[in-house]
Coordinates of C-alpha atoms and ligand atoms in Angstrom, one line a residue:
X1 CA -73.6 -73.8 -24.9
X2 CA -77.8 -73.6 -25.2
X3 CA -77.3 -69.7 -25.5
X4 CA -74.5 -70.0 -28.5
X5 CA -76.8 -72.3 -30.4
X6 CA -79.5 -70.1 -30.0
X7 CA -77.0 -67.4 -32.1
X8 CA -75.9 -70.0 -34.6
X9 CA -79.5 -71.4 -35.5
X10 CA -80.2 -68.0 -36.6
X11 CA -83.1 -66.8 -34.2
X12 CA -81.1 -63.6 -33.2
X13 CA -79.3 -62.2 -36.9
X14 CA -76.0 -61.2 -36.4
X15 CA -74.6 -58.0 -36.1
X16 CA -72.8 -56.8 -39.6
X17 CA -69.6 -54.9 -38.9
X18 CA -67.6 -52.9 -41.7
X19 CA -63.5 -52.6 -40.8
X20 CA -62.1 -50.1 -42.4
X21 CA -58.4 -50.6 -41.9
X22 CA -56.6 -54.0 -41.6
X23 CA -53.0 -53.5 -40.4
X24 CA -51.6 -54.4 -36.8
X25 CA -55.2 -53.4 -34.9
X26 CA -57.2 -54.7 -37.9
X27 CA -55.9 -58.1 -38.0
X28 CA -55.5 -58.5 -34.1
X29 CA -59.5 -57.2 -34.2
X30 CA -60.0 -59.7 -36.8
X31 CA -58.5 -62.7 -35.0
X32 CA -60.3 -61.6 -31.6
X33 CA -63.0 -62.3 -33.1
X34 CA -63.4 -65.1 -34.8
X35 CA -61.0 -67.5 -31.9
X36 CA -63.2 -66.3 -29.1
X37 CA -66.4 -65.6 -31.1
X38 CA -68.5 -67.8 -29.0
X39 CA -67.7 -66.1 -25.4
X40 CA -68.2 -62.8 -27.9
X41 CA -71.7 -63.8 -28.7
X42 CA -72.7 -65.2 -25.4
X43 CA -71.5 -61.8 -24.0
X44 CA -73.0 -59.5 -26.6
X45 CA -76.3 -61.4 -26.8
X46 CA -75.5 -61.2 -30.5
X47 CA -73.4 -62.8 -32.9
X48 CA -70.7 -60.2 -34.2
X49 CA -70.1 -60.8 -38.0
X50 CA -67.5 -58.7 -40.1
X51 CA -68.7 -59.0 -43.3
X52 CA -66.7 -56.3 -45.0
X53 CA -63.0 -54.8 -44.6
X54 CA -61.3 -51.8 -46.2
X55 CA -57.6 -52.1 -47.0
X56 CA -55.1 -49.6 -48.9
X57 CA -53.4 -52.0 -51.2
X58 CA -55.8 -55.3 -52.3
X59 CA -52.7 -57.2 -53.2
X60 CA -51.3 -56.9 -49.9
X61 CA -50.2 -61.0 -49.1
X62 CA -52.3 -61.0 -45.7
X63 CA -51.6 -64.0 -43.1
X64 CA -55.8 -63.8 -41.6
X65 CA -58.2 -66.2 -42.8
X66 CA -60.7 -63.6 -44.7
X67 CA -62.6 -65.9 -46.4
X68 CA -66.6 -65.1 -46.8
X69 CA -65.6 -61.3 -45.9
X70 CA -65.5 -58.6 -48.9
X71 CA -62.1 -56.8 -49.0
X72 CA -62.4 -53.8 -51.0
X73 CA -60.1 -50.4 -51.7
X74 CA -62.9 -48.3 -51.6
X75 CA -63.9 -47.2 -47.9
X76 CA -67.2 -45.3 -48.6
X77 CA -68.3 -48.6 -50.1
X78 CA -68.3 -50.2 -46.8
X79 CA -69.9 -46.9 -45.3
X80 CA -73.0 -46.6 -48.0
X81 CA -73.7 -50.3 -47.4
X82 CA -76.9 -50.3 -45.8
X83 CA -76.7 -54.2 -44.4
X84 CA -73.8 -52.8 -42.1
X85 CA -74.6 -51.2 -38.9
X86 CA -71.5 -50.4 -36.9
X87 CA -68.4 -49.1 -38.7
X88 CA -64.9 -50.1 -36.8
X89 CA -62.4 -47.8 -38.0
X90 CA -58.8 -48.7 -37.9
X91 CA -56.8 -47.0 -40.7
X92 CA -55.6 -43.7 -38.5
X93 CA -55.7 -40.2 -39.1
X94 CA -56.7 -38.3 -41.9
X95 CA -59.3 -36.0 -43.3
X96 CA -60.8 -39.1 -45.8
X97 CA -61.2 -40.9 -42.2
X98 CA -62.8 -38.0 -40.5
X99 CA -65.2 -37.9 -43.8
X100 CA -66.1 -41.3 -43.4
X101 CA -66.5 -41.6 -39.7
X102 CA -69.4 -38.5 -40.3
X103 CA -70.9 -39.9 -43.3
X104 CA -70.8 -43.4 -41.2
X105 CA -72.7 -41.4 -38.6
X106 CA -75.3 -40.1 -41.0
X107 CA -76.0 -42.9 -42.2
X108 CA -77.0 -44.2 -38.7
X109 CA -74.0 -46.3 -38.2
X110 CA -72.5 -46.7 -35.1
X111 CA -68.4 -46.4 -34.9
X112 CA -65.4 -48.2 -33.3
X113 CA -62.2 -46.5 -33.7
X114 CA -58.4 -46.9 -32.1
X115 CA -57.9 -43.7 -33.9
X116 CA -56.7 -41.1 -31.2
X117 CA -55.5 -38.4 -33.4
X118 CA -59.1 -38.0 -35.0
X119 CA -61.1 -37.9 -31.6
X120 CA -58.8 -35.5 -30.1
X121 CA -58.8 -33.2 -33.1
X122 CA -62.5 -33.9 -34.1
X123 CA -63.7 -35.6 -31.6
X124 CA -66.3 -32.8 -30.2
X125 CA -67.8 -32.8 -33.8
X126 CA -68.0 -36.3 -33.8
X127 CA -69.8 -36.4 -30.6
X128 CA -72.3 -34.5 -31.2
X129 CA -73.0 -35.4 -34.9
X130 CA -73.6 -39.1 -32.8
X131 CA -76.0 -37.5 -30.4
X132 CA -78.0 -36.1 -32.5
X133 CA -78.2 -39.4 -34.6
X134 CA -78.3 -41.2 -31.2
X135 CA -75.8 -43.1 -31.9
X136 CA -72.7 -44.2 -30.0
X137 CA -69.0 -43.8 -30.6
X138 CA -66.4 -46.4 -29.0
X139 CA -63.0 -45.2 -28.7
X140 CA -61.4 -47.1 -25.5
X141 CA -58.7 -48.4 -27.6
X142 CA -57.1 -44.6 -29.0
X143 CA -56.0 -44.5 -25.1
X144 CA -53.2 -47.0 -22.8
X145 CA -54.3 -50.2 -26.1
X146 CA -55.5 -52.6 -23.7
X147 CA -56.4 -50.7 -20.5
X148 CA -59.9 -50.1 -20.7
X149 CA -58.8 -46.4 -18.4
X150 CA -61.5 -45.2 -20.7
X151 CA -64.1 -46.9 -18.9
X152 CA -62.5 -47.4 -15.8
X153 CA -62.6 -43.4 -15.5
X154 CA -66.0 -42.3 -17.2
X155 CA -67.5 -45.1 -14.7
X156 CA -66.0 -46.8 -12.5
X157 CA -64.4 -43.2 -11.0
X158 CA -67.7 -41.7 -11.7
X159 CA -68.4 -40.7 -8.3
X160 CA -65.4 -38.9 -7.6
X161 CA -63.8 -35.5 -8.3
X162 CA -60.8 -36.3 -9.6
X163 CA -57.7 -34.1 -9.0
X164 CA -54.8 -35.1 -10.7
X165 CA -53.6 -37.9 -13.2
X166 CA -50.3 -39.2 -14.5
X167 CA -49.7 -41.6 -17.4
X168 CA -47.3 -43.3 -19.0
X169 CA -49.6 -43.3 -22.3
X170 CA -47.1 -43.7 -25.2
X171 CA -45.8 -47.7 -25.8
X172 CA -43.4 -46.7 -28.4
X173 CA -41.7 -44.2 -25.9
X174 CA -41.9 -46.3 -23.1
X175 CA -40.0 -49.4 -25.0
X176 CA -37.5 -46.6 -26.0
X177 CA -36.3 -45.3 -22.7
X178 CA -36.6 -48.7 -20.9
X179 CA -34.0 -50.6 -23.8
X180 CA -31.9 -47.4 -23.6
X181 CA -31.4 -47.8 -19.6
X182 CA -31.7 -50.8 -19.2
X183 CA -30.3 -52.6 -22.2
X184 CA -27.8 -49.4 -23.2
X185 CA -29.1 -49.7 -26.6
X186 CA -29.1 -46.6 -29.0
X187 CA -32.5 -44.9 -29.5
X188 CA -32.6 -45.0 -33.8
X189 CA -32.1 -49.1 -32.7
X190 CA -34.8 -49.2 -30.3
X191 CA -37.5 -47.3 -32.5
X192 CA -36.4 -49.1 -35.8
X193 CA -37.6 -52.5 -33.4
X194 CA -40.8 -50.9 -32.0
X195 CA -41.9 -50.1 -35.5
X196 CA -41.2 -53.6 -36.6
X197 CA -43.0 -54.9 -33.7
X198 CA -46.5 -52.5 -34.8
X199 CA -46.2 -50.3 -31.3
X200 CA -45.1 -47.4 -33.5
X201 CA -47.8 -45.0 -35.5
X202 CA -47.4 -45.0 -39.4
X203 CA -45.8 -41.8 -38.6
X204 CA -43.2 -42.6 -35.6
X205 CA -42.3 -38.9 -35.6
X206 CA -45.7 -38.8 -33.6
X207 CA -44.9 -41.3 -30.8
X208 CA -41.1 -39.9 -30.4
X209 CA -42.6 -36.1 -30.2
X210 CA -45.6 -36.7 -27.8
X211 CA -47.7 -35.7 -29.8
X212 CA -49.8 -39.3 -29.6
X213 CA -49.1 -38.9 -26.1
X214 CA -51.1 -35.6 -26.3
X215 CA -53.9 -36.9 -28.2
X216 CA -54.3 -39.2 -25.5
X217 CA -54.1 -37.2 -22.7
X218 CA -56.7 -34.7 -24.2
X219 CA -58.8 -37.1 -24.2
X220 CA -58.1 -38.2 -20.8
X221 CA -58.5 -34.9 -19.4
X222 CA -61.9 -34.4 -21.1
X223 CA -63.6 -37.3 -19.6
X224 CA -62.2 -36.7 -15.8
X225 CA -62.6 -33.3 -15.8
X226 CA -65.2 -32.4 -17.7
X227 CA -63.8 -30.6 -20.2
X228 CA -63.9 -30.2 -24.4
X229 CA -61.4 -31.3 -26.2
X230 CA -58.6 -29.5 -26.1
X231 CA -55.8 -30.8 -28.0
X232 CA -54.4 -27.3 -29.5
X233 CA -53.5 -26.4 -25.8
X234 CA -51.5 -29.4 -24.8
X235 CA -47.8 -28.4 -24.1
X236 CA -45.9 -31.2 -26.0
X237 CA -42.1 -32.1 -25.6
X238 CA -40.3 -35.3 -26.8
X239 CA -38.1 -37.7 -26.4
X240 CA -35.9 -37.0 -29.4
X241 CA -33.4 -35.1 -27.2
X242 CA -33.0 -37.3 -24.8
X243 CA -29.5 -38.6 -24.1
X244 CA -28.6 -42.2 -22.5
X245 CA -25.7 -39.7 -20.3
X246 CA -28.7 -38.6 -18.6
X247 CA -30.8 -41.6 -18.4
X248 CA -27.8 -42.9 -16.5
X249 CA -26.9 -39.6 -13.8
X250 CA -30.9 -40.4 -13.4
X251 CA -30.5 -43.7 -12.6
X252 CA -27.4 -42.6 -10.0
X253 CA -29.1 -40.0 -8.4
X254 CA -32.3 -42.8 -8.2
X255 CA -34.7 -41.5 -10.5
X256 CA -35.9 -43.4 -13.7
X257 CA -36.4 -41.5 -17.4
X258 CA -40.3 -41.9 -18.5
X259 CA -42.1 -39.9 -21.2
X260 CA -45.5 -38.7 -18.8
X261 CA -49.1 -36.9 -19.8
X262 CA -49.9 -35.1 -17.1
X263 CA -53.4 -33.7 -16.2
X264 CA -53.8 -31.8 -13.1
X265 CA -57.0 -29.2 -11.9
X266 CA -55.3 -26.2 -10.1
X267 CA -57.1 -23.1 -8.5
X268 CA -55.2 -21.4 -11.7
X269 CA -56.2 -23.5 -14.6
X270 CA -55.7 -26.8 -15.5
X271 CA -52.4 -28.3 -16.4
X272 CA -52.2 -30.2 -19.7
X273 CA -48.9 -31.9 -20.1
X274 CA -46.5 -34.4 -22.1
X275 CA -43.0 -34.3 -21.7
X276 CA -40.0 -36.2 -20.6
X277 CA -39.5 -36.4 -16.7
X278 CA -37.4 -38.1 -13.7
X279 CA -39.4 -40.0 -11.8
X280 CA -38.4 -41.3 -7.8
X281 CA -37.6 -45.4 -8.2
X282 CA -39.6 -46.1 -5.3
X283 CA -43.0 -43.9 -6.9
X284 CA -44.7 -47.8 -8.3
X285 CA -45.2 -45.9 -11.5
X286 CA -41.3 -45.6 -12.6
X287 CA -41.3 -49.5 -12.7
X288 CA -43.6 -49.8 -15.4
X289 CA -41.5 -50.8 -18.4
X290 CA -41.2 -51.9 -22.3
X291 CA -44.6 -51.2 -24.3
X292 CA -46.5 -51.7 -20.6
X293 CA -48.8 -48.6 -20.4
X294 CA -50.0 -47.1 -16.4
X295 CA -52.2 -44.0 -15.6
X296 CA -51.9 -43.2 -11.9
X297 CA -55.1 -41.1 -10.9
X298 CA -55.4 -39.2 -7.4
X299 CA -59.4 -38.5 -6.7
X300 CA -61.4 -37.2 -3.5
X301 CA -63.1 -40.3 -2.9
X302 CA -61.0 -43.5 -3.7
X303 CA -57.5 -41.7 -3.2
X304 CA -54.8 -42.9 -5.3
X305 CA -54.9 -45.9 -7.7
X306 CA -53.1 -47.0 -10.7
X307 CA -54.3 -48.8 -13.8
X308 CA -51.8 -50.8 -15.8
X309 CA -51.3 -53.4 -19.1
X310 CA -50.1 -53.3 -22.6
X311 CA -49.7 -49.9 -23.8
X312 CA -49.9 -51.0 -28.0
X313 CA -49.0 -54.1 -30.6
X314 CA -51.9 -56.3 -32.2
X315 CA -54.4 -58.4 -29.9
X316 CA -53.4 -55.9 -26.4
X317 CA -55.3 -52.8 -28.4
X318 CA -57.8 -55.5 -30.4
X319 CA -58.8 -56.3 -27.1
X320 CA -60.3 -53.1 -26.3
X321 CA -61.8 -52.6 -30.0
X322 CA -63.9 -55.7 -29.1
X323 CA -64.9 -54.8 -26.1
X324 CA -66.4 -51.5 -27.1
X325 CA -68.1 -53.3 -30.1
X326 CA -70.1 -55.6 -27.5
X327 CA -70.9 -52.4 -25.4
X328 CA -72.3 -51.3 -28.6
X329 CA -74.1 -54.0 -29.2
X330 CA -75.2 -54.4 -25.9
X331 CA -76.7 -51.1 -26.1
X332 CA -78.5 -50.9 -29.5
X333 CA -81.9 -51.2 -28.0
X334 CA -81.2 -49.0 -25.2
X335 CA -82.8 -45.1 -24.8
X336 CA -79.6 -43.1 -26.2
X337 CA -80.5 -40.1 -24.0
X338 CA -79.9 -42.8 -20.7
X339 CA -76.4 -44.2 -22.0
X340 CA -73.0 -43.5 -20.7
X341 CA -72.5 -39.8 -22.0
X342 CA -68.8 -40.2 -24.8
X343 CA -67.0 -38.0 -22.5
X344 CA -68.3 -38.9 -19.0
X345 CA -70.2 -35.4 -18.7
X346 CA -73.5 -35.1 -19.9
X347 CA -72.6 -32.9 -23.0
X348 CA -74.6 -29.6 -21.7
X349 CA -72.4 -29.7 -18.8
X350 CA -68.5 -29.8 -20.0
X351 CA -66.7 -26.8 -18.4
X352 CA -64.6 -25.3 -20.6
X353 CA -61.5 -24.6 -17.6
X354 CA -58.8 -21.9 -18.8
X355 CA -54.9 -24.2 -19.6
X356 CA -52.3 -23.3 -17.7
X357 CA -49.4 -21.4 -19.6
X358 CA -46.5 -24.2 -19.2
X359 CA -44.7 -20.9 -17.7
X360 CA -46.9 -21.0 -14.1
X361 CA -46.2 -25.1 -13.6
X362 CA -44.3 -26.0 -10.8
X363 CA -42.3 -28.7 -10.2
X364 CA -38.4 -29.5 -9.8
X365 CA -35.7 -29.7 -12.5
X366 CA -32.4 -32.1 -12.9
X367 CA -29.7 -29.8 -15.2
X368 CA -26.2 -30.6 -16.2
X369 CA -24.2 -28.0 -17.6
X370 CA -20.4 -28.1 -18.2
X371 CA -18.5 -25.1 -16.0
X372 CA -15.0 -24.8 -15.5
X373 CA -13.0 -26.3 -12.3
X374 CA -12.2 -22.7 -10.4
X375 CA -13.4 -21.5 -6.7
X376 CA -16.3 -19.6 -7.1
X377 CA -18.3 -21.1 -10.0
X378 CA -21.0 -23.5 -8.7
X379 CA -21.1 -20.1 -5.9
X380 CA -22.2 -17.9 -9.2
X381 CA -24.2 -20.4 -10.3
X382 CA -26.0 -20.8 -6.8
X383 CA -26.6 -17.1 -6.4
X384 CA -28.2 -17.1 -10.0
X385 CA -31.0 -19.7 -9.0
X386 CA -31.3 -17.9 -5.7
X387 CA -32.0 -14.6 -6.9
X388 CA -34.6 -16.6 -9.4
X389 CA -36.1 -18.2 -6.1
X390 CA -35.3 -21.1 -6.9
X391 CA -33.5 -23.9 -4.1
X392 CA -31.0 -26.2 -4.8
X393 CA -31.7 -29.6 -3.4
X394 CA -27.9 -30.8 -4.3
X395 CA -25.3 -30.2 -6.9
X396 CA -22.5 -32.5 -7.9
X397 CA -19.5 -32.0 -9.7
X398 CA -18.4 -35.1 -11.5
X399 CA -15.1 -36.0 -11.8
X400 CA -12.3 -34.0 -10.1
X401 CA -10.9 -32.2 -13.0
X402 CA -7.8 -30.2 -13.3
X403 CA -8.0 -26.4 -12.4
X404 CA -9.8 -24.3 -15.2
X405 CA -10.8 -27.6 -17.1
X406 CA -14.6 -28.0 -17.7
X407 CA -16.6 -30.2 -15.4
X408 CA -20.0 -31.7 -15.6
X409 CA -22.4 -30.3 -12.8
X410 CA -25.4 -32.0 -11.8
X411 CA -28.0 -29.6 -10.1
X412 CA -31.4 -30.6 -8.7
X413 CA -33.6 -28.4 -7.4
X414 CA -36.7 -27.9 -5.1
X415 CA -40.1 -26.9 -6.5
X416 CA -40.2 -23.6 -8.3
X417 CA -42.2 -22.3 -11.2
X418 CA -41.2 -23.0 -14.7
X419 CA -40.7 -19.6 -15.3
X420 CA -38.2 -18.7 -12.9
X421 CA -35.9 -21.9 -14.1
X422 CA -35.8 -20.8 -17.8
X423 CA -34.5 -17.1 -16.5
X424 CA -32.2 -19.0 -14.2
X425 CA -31.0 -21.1 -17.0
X426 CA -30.7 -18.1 -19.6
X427 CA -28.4 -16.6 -16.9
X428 CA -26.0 -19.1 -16.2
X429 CA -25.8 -20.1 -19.8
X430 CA -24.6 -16.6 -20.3
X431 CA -22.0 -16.8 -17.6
X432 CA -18.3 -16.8 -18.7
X433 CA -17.7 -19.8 -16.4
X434 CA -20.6 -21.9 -18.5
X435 CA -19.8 -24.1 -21.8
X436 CA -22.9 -24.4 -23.9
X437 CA -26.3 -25.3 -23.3
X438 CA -28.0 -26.5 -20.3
X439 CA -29.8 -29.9 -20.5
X440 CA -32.6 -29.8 -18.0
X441 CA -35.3 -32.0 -17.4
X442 CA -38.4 -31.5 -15.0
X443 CA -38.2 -33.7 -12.4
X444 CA -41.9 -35.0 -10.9
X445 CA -41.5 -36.6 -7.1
X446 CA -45.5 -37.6 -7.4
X447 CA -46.9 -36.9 -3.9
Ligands
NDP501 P1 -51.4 -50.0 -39.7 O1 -50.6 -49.1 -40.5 O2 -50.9 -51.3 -39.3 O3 -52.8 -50.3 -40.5 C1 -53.5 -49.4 -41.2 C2 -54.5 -50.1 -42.1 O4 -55.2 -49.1 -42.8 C3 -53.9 -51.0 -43.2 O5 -54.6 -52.2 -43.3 C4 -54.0 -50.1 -44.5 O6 -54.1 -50.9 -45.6 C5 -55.3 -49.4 -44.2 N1 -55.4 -48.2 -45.0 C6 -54.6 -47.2 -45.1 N2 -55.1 -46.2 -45.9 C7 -56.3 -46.7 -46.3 C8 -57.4 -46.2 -47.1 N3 -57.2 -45.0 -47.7 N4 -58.5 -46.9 -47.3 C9 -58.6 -48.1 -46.7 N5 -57.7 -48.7 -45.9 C10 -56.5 -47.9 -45.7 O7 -52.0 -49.2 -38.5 P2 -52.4 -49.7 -37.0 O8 -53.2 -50.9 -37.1 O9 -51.1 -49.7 -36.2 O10 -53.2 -48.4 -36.5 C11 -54.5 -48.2 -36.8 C12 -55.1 -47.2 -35.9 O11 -55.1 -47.7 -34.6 C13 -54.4 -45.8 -35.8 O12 -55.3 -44.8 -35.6 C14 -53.5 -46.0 -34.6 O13 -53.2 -44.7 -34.0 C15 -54.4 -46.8 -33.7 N6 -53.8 -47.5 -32.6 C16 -52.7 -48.4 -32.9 C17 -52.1 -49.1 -31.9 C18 -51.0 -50.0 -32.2 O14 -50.5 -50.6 -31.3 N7 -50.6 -50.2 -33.5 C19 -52.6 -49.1 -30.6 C20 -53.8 -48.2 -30.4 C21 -54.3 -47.5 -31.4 P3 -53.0 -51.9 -46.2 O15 -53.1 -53.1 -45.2 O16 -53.5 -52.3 -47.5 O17 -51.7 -51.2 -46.1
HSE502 N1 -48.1 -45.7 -31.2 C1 -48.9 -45.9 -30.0 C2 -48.0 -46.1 -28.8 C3 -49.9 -47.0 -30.2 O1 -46.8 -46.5 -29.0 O2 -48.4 -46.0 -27.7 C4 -50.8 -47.1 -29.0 O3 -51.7 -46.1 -29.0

């Protein structure tokens, strides 16, 4: 209690921060701050003080006490204001928020920001704009909302090489397939209630098409490997196409439906990942529902572990903004050349490793396909995927079916490269015994 007198009597000024942005992050940020503003300061060694807050529409009915704080329309007013030192930016993407996170930085402003989109599209430029000014750049919230993987990866796995990650890194996607198997409820449902409950991104097309996920796993795979920013050569698939009659032969055959970013270093290249997958039950990882968030990371040193919490929504990802702007604060007075490098490399060392063309992954496939009910069939089928050298771990017709009806035909198969399934599948989709398109889905066992 001495020490929080000490801030309020004024002997150490507060810190002045700017929010630009004021929605679902913006208020939770808000209202983490001012109900635990005491432990804040007694952490920070500094009183944190927003004194200024950037909205879209000023006549907005807001529910969060703002009294004493200037709300304005006008974002570069907050970022010309020379009284404010750190710049917390939570509108989302955007060119006029790329502008004023740079002109923030020129003006010797340090930055918060949730925003994923704009460090894995910008983010190298950002970086190095912020070394040069010495400044820092706090973005532990863009990734998992309140699992500070961020940190947990750039130091507390510091010491290891790390091999391989999978995450579960997109709320929205998560909350989908977990109401659609477990509740039966219909996706447009599902995503009409995520956006409602502020999981979603002002453009839910992004959550639903992986390419938040994306954002975050470029990110990701820049601070444990090493590498630049790579968004642009992130293989990105959706959930959009996913159907609840597969969630449920998953779910039969014991495998759960979960959107995954997957990073992985090979002798070829490095893998760079989002797409839908079955996952075993048993693997700890395929029991993470609703908005909940996990990254499961194999390294030399520690082995396997597994970080998990709320993925999204309000105070979860404020939770994370705040703790970046105490590490900020913390770290005003320190040397910038001996601070935690932004992307867990020191800058002159990234590796830029070649991507793997989504062609050379392997990994194993579920596929159903609708054939007719006649000896022979699932043989022709069978020699197709041998020829491709690809083996069948089981297939299963369901249902009995009269003769010459169509059937639906389950096929799992071992580990093969991507590119033999897709010949495979072009072959028996062109087979008179074959109705229509194959659904297939890769299939990740997780060692
Ligand atoms: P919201 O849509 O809830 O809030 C956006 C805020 O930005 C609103 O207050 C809006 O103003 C304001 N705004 C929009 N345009 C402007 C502008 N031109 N000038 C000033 N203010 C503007 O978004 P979220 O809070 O959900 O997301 C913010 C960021 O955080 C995004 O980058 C998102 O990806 C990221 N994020 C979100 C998470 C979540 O769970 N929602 C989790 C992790 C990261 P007004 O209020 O007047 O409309
Ligand atoms: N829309 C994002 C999600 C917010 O659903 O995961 C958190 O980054």
């Amino acid at each position: 209690m001495l020490q929080f007198n000490k801030f309020e009597s004024g002997k150490v000024k507060a810190v002045k921060i700017g929010l630009l942005g004021f929605g679902t992050v913006g208020g939770g940020t808000l209202t983490v701050l001012q109900r635990n503003m005491e432990e804040i300061s007694r952490r920070a060694g500094r009183e944190i003080k927003v004194v200024a807050i950037a909205v879209n529409d000023l006549g907005k009915k807001r529910d969060i006490d703002t009294g004493g704080i200037e709300l304005t329309d006008r974002m570069l007013d907050i970022v010309n204001n020379p009284d404010i030192q750190v710049i917390v930016e939570l509108i989302g993407g955007g060119d006029d928020v790329f502008n004023a996170v740079m002109q923030s930085l020129e003006k010797g402003k340090h930055v918060v920001t949730a925003n994923k989109a704009l460090i894995a599209s910008h983010g190298n430029a950002i970086f190095r704009k912020a070394s040069e000014k010495g400044l820092m750049v706090g973005f532990e919230s863009a990734v998992a909302g309140g699992i500070p993987i961020i940190k947990l990866i750039r130091e507390g796995l510091s010491a290891n090489q790390i091999e391989w990650f999978v995450g579960i890194i997109n709320g929205t996607c998560n909350y989908i397939l977990s109401q659609m198997a477990d509740r039966q409820r219909e996706f447009d449902d599902v995503l009409e209630e995520a956006q409602e409950l502020g999981y979603a991104e002002a453009d839910p097309s992004f959550d639903v098409g992986g390419v938040d996920a994306a954002h975050k796993l470029t990110i990701l795979a820049s601070i444990a490997f090493g590498v630049p920013l790579r968004f642009e050569s992130v293989y990105i698939q959706g959930i959009e196409h996913i159907q609840k009659i597969d969630i449920e032969y998953a779910d039969e055959l014991g495998f759960r439906m979960k959107h995954l970013g997957i990073s992985r270093r090979t002798g070829d290249g490095l893998e760079l990942r989002v797409h839908p997958a079955l996952i075993p039950k048993q693997n700890l990882i395929a029991s993470v529902s609703g908005v909940m968030n996990a990254v499961l990371i194999q390294a030399d040193a520690v082995g396997q572990s597994m970080f998990y919490g709320p993925g999204a929504g309000s105070e979860p990802t404020a939770s994370a903004v705040v703790a970046d702007l105490i590490d900020v604060v913390r770290a005003f007075t320190t040397d910038p050349q001996n601070r935690v490098p932004h992307l867990a490399f020191q800058a002159d060392s990234l590796i830029d490793l070649p991507v793997l063309d989504i062609g050379l992954i392997e990994t194993s496939y579920y596929l159903r396909m609708q054939a007719v009910n006649r000896p022979g069939v699932l043989a022709a089928i069978s020699s197709i995927f041998g020829e491709n050298e690809i083996s069948i771990d089981s297939i299963l017709q369901k249902g009995h079916g009269q003769p010459d009806e169509l059937v639906t035909v389950i096929l799992m198969t071992q580990n093969t490269r991507e590119k033999n399934l897709m010949k495979a599948v072009e072959k028996v989709e062109a087979l008179d015994s074959v109705e229509g398109k194959i659904v297939w889905i890769r299939v990740e066992r997780l060692p």
